[in-house]
mmCIF file of C-alpha atoms in Angstrom:
data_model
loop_
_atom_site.group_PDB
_atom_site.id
_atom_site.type_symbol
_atom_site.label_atom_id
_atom_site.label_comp_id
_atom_site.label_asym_id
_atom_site.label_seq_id
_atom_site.Cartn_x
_atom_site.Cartn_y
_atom_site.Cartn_z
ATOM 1 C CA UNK A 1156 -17.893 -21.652 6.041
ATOM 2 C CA UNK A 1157 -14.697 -20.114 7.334
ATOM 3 C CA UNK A 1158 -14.601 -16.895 5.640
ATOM 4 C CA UNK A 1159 -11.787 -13.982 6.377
ATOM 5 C CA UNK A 1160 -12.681 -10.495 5.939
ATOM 6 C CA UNK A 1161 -10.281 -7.798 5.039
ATOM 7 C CA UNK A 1162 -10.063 -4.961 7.424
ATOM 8 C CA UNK A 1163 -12.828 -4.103 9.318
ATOM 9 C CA UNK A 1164 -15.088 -1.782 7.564
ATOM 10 C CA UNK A 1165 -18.478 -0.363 7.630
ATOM 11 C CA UNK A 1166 -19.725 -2.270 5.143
ATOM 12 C CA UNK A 1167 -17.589 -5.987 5.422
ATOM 13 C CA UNK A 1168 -18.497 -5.645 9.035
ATOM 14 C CA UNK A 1169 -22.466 -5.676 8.775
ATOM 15 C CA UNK A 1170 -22.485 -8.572 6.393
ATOM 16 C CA UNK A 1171 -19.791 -10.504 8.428
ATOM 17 C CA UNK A 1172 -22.136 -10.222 11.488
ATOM 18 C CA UNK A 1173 -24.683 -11.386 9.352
ATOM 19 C CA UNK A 1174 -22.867 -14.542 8.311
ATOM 20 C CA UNK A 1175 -21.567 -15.337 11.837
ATOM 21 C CA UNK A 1176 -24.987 -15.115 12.794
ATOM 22 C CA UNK A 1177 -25.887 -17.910 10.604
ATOM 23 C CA UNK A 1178 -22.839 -20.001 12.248
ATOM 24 C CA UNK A 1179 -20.059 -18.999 9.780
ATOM 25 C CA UNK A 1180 -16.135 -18.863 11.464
ATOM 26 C CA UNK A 1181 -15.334 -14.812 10.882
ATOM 27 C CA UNK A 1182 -11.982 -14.143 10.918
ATOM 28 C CA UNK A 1183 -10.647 -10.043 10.339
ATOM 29 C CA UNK A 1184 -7.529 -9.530 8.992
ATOM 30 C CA UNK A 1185 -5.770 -5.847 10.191
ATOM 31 C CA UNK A 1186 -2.902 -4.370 9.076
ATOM 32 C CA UNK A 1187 -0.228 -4.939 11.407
ATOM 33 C CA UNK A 1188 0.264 -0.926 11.335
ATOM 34 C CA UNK A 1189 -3.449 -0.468 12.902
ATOM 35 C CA UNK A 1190 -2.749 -3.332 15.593
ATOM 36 C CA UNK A 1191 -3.074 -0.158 18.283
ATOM 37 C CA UNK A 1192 -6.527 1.089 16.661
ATOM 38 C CA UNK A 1193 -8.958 -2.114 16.377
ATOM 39 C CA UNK A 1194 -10.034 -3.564 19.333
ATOM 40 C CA UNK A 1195 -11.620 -6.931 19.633
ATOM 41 C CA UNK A 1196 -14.835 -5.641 20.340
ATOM 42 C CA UNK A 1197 -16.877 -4.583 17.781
ATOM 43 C CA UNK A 1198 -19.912 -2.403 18.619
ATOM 44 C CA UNK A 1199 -22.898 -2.439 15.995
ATOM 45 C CA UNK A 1200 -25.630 -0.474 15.904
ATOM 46 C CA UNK A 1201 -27.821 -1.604 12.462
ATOM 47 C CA UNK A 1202 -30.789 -1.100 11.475
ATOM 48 C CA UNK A 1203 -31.920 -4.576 9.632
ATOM 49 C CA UNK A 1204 -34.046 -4.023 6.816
ATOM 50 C CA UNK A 1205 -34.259 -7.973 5.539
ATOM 51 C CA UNK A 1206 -37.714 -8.368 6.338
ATOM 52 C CA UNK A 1207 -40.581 -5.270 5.397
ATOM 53 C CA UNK A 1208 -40.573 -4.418 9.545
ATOM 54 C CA UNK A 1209 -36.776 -2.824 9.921
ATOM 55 C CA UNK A 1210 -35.478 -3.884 12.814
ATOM 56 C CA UNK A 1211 -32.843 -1.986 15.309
ATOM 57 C CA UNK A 1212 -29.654 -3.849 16.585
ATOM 58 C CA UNK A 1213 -27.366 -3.006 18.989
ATOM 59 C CA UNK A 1214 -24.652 -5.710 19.353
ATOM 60 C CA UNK A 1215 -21.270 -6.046 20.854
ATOM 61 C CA UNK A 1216 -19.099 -8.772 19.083
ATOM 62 C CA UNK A 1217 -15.948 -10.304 20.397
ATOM 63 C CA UNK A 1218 -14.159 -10.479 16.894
ATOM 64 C CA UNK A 1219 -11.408 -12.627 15.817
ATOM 65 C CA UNK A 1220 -8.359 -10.312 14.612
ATOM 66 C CA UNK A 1221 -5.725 -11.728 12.607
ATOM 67 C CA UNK A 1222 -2.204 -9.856 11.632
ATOM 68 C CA UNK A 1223 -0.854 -12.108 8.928
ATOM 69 C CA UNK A 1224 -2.825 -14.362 6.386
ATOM 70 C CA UNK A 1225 -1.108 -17.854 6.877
ATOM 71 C CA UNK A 1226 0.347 -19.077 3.808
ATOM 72 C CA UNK A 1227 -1.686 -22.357 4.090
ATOM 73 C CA UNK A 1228 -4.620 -21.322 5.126
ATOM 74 C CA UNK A 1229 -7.724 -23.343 4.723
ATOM 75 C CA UNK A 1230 -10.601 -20.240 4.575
ATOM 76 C CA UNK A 1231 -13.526 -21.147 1.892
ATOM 77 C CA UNK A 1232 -14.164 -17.522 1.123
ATOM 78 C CA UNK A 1233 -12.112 -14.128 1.504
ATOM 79 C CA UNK A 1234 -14.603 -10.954 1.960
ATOM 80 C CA UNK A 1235 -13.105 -7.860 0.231
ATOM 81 C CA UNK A 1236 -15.429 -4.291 0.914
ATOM 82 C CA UNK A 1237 -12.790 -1.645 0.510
ATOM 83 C CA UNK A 1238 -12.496 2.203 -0.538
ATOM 84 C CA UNK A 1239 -11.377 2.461 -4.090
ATOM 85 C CA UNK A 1240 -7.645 3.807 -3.037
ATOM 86 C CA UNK A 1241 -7.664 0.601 -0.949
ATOM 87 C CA UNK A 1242 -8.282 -2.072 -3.765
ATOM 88 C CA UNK A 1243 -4.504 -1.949 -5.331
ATOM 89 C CA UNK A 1244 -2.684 -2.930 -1.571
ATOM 90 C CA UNK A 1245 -5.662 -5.211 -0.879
ATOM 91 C CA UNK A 1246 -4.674 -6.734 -3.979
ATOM 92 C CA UNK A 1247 -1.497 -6.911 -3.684
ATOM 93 C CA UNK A 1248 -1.697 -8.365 0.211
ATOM 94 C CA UNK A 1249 -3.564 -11.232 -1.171
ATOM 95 C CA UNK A 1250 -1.230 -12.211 -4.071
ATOM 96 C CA UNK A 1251 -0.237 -15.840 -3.392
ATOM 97 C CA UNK A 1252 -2.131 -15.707 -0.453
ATOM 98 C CA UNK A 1253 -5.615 -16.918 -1.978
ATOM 99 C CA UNK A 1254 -5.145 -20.549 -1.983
ATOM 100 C CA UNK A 1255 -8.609 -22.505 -2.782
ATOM 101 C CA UNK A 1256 -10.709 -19.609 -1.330
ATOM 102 C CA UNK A 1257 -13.424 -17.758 -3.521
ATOM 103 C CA UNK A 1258 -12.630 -14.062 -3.251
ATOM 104 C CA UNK A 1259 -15.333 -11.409 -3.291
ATOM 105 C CA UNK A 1260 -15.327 -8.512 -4.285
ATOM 106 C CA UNK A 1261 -17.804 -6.217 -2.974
ATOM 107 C CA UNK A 1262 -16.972 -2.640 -3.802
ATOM 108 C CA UNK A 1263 -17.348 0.031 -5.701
ATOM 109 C CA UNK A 1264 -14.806 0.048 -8.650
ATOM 110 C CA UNK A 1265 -13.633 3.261 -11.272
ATOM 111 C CA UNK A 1266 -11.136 1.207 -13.031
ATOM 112 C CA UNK A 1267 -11.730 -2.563 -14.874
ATOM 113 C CA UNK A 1268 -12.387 -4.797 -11.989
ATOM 114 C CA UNK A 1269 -10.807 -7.399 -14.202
ATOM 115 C CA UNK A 1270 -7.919 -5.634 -14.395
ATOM 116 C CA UNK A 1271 -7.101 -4.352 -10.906
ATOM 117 C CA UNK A 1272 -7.239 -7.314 -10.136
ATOM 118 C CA UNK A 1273 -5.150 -9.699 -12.617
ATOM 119 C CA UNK A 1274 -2.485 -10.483 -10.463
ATOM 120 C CA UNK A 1275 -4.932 -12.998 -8.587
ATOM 121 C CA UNK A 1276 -6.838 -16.074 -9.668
ATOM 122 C CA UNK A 1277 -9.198 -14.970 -11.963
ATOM 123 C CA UNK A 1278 -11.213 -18.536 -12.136
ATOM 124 C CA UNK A 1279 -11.030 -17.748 -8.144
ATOM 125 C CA UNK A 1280 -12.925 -14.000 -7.810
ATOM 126 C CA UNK A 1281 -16.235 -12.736 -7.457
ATOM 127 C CA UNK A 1282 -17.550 -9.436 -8.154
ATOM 128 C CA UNK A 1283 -20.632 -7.630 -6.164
ATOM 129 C CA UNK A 1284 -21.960 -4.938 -4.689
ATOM 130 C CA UNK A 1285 -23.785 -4.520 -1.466
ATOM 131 C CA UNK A 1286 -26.601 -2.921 -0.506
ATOM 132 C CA UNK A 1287 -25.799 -1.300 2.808
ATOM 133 C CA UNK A 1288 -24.258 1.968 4.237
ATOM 134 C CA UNK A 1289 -23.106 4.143 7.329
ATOM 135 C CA UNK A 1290 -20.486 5.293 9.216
ATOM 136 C CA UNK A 1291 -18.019 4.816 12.336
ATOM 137 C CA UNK A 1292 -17.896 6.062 15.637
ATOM 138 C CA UNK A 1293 -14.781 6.277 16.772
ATOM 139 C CA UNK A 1294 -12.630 3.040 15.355
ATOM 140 C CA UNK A 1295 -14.685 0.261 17.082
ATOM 141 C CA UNK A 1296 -18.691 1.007 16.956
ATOM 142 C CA UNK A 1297 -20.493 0.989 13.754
ATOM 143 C CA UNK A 1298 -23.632 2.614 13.111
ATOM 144 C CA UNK A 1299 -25.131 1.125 10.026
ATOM 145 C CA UNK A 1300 -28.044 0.318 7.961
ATOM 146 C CA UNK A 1301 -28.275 -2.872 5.179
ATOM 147 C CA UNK A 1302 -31.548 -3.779 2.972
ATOM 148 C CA UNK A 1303 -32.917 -7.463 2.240
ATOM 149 C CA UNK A 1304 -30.890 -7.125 -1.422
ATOM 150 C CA UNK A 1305 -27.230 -7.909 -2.781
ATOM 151 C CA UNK A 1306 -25.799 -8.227 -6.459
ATOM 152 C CA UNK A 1307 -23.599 -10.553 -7.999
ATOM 153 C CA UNK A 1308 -21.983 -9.112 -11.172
ATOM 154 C CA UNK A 1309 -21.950 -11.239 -14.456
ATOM 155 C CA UNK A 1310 -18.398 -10.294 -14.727
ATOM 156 C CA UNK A 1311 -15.492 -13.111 -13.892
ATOM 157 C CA UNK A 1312 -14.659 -16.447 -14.561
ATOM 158 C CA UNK A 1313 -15.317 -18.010 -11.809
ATOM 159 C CA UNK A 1314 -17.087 -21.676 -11.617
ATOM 160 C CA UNK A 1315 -20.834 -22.017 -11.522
ATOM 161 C CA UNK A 1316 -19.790 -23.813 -7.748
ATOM 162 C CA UNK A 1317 -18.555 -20.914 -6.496
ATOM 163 C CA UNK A 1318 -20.677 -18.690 -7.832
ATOM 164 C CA UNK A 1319 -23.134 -20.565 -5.702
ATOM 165 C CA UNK A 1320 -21.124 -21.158 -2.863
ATOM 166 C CA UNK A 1321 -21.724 -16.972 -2.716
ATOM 167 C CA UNK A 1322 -25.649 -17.369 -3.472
ATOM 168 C CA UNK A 1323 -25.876 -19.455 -0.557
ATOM 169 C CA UNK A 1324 -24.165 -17.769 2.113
ATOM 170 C CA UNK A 1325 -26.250 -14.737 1.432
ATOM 171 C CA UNK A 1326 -29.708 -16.745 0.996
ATOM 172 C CA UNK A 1327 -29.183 -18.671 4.047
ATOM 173 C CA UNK A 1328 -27.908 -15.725 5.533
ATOM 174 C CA UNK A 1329 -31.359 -13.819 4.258
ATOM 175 C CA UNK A 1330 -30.938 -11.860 1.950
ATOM 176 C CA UNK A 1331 -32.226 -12.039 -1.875
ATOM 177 C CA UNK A 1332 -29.444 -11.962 -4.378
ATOM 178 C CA UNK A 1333 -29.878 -10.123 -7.866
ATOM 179 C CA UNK A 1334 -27.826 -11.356 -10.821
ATOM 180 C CA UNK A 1335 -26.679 -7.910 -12.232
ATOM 181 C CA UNK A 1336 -26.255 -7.998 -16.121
ATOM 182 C CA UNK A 1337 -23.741 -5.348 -17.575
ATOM 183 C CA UNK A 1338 -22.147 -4.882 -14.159
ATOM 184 C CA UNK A 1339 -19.103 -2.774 -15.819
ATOM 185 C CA UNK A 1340 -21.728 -0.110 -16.997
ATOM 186 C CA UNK A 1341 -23.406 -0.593 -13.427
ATOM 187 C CA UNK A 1342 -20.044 0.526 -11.675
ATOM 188 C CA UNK A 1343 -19.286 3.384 -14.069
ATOM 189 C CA UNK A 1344 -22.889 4.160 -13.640
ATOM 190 C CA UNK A 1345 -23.208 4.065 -9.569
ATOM 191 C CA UNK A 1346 -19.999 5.751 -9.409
ATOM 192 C CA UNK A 1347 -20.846 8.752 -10.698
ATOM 193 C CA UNK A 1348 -23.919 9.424 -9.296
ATOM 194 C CA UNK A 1349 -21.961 9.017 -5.880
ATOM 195 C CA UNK A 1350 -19.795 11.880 -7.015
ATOM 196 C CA UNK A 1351 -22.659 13.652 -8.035
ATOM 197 C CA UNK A 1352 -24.362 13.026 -4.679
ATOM 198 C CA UNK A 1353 -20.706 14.190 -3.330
ATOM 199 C CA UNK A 1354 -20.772 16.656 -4.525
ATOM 200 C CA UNK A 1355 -23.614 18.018 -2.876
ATOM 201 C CA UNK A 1356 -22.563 16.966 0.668
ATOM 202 C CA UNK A 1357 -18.953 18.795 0.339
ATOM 203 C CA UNK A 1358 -21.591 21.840 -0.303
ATOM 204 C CA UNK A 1359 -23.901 21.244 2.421
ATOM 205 C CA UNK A 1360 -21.793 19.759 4.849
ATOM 206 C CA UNK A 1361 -23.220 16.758 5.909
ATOM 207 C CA UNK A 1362 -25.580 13.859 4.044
ATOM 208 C CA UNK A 1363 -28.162 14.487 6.847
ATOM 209 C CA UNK A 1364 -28.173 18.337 5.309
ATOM 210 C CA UNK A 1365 -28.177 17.078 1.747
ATOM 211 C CA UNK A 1366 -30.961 14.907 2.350
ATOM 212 C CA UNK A 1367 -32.967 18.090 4.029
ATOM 213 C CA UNK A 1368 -32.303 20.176 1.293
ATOM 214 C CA UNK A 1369 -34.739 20.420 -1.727
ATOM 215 C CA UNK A 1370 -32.430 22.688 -3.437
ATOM 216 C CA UNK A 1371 -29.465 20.172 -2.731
ATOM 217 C CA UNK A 1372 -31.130 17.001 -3.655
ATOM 218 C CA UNK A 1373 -32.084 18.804 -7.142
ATOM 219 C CA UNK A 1374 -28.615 19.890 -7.965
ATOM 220 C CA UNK A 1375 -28.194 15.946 -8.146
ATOM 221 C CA UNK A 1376 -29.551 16.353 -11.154
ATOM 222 C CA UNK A 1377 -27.864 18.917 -12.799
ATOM 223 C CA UNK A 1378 -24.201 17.041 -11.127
ATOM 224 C CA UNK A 1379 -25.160 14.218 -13.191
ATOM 225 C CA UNK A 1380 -25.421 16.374 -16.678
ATOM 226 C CA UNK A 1381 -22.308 17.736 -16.490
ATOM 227 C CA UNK A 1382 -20.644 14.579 -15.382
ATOM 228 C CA UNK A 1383 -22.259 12.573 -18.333
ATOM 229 C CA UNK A 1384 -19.122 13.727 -20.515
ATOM 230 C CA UNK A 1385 -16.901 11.341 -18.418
ATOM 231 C CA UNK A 1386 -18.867 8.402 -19.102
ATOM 232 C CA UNK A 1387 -18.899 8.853 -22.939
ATOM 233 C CA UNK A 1388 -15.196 9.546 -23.205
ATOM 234 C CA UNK A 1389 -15.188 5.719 -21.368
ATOM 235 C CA UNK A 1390 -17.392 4.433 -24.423
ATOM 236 C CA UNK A 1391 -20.514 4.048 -22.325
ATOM 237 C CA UNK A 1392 -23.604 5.375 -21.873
ATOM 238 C CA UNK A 1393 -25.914 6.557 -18.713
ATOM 239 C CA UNK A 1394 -28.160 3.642 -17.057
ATOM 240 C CA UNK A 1395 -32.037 4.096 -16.924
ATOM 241 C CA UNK A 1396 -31.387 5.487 -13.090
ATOM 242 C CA UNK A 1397 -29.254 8.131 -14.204
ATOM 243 C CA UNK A 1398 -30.270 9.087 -17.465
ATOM 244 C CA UNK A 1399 -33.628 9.510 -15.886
ATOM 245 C CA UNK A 1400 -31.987 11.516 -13.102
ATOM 246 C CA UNK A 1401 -30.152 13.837 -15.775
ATOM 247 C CA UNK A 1402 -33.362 14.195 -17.742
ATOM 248 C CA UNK A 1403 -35.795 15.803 -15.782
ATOM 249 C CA UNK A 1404 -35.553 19.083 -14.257
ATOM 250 C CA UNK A 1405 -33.650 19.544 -11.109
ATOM 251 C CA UNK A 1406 -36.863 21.108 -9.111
ATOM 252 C CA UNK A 1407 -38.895 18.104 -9.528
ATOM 253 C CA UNK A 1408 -36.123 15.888 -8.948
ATOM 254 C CA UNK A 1409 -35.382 17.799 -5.320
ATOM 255 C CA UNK A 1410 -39.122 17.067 -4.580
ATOM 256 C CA UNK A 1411 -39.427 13.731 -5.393
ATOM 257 C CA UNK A 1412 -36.592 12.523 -3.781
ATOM 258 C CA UNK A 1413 -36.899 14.967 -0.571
ATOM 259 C CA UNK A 1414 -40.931 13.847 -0.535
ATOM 260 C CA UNK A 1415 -40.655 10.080 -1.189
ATOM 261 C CA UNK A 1416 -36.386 8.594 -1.694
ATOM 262 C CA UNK A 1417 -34.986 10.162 1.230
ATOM 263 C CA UNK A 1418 -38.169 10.619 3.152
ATOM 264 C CA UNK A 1419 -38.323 9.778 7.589
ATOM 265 C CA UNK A 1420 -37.649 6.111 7.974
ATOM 266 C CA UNK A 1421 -37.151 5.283 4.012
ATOM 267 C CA UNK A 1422 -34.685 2.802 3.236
ATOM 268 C CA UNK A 1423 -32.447 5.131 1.468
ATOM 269 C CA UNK A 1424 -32.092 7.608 4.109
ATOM 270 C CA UNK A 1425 -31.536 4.738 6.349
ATOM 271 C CA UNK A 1426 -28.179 4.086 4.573
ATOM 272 C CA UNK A 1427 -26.736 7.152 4.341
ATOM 273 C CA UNK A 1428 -27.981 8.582 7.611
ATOM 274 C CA UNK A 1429 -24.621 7.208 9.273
ATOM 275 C CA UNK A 1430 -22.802 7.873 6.787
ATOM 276 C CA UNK A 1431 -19.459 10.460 8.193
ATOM 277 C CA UNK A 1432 -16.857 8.957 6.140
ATOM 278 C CA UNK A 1433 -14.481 11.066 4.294
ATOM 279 C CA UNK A 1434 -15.682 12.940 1.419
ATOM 280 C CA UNK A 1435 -14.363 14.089 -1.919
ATOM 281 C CA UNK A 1436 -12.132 11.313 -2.776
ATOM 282 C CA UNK A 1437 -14.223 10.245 -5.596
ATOM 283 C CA UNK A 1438 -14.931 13.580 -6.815
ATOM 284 C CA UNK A 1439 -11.274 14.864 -6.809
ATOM 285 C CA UNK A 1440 -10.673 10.853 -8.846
ATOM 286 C CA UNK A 1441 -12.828 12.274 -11.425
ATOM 287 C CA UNK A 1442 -11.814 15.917 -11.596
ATOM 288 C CA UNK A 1443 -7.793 14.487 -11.848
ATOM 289 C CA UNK A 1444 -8.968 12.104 -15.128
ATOM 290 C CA UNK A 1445 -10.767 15.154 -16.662
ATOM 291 C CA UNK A 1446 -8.090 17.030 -16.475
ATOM 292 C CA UNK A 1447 -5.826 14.496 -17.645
ATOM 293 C CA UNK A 1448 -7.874 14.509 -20.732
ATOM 294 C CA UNK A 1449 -8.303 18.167 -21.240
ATOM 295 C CA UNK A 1450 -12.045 18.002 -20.274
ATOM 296 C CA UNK A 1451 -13.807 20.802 -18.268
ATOM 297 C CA UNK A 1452 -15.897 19.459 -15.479
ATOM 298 C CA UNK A 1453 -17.378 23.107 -14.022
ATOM 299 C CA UNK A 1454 -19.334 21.500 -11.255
ATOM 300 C CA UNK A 1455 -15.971 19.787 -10.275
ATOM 301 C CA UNK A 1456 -13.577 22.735 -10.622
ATOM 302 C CA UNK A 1457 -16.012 24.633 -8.824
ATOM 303 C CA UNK A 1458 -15.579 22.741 -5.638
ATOM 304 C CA UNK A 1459 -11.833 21.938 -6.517
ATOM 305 C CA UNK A 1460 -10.774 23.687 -2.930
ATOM 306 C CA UNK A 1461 -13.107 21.881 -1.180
ATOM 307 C CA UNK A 1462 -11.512 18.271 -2.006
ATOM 308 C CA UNK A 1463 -8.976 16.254 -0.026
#
């Protein structure tokens, strides 16, 4: 396949190695603004957890950087994993620039997917999630971490075809893809226990620090039940995950997930481990809607001066 990715992120860039391992064309497509920041060479360091013995990667890729999507271009699929503020100028970068490619999406969403994105071919887009994380070092090395499973969302109109044009690039590329029913919910849902999570690294400092902290980890919890107003002013309802996480008390959720979730060498601690992004952005999204609608989020106006 000849897929293009947009930008060159932490997350697009682990999956597009991936691919162009399998003998996909990669193409990146930079802004023309951060010509001066992205090298050609791409330096990964990943941890591989496809198979039940993680493996450790450390590659150096020669990648193809483009400036300008050609107006007649002939890619099969174009590879969108963005930050939320990013999705509206992605968007609007790719309007009559899609041609015949499938588009996926495969990011984290606050707003209707379906909406963000109207301006584009709706019979053309796919909507996902990964299942990876890290961080940058510097604007050219990546140190990252990506498990054996991806999701597909059953929103979209896209044909059965290229819904499994997307199955197959990730099967052949190893990894197992999970159909994920009620993805909407599942956004709104994984959202918010990022900010909740957020939350607790703006406090800490650091998600190596959060993840070493009982105390930390347990306030999770407590996060979640004061965020849970936000979801029910959107008409929906905590998942299993979270409503389980907002449930039982904050002590013997620090425990559990200090003693077995973000244990030495677990998967999840493998993802976040890298992880020195900026954070607060989703937090101070959340604390700007609640006060839009007059609602009180303590936990968030606690930390206000602590946001971007």
């Amino acid at each position: 396949m000849n897929i293009l990715v947009i930008g060159r992120g932490v997350i697009s860039s682990q999956y597009a190695w991936t691919f162009k391992e399998n003998g996909n064309n990669i193409d990146f497509y930079i802004r023309p603004e951060s010509i001066d920041k992205y090298k050609p060479m791409l330096n990964l360091k990943l941890e591989d957890r496809r198979k039940r013995q993680p493996k450790k990667n450390n590659v150096s890729w020669e990648t193809n950087l483009i400036y300008e999507i050609p107006q007649y271009h002939n890619y099969d699929l174009i590879f969108v994993s963005v930050n939320i503020e990013q999705i509206s100028s992605v968007v609007k970068t790719l309007n009559n620039k899609v041609n015949n490619a499938t588009v996926l999406f495969f990011n984290n969403f606050w707003e209707d997917p379906i909406k963000q994105t109207e301006i584009l071919p709706q019979s053309q887009l796919i909507f996902g999630f990964p299942g990876a994380g890290g961080g940058t070092i510097g604007a050219n090395t990546i140190n990252g971490a990506f498990t054996s499973i991806i999701m597909i969302g059953d929103i979209g109109t896209a044909s059965k075809e290229r819904v499994q044009q997307v199955y197959t690039l990730f099967e052949q590329a190893g990894f197992s893809v999970k159909r994920q029913a009620n993805f909407k919910k599942f956004l709104l849902n994984h959202f918010l226990l990022n900010v909740a999570i957020e939350i607790e690294v703006l406090k800490e400092g650091s998600f190596i620090r959060l993840m070493d902290s009982i105390h930390a980890l347990g306030n999770i919890s407590i996060n979640l039940r004061q965020l849970k107003p936000i979801i029910k002013e959107r008409g929906m309802s905590y998942d299993a995950l979270n409503t389980l996480l907002s449930t039982i008390s904050s002590k013997i959720i620090g425990i559990i997930m200090s003693k077995f979730i973000f244990k030495s060498g677990s998967t999840a601690r493998a993802l976040m481990e890298g992880n020195n992004t900026i954070t607060g952005r989703s937090a101070k999204l959340i604390l700007d809607e609640a006060r839009r609608k007059n609602m009180h989020i303590y936990i968030l106006e606690n930390i206000r001066k602590l946001l971007p």
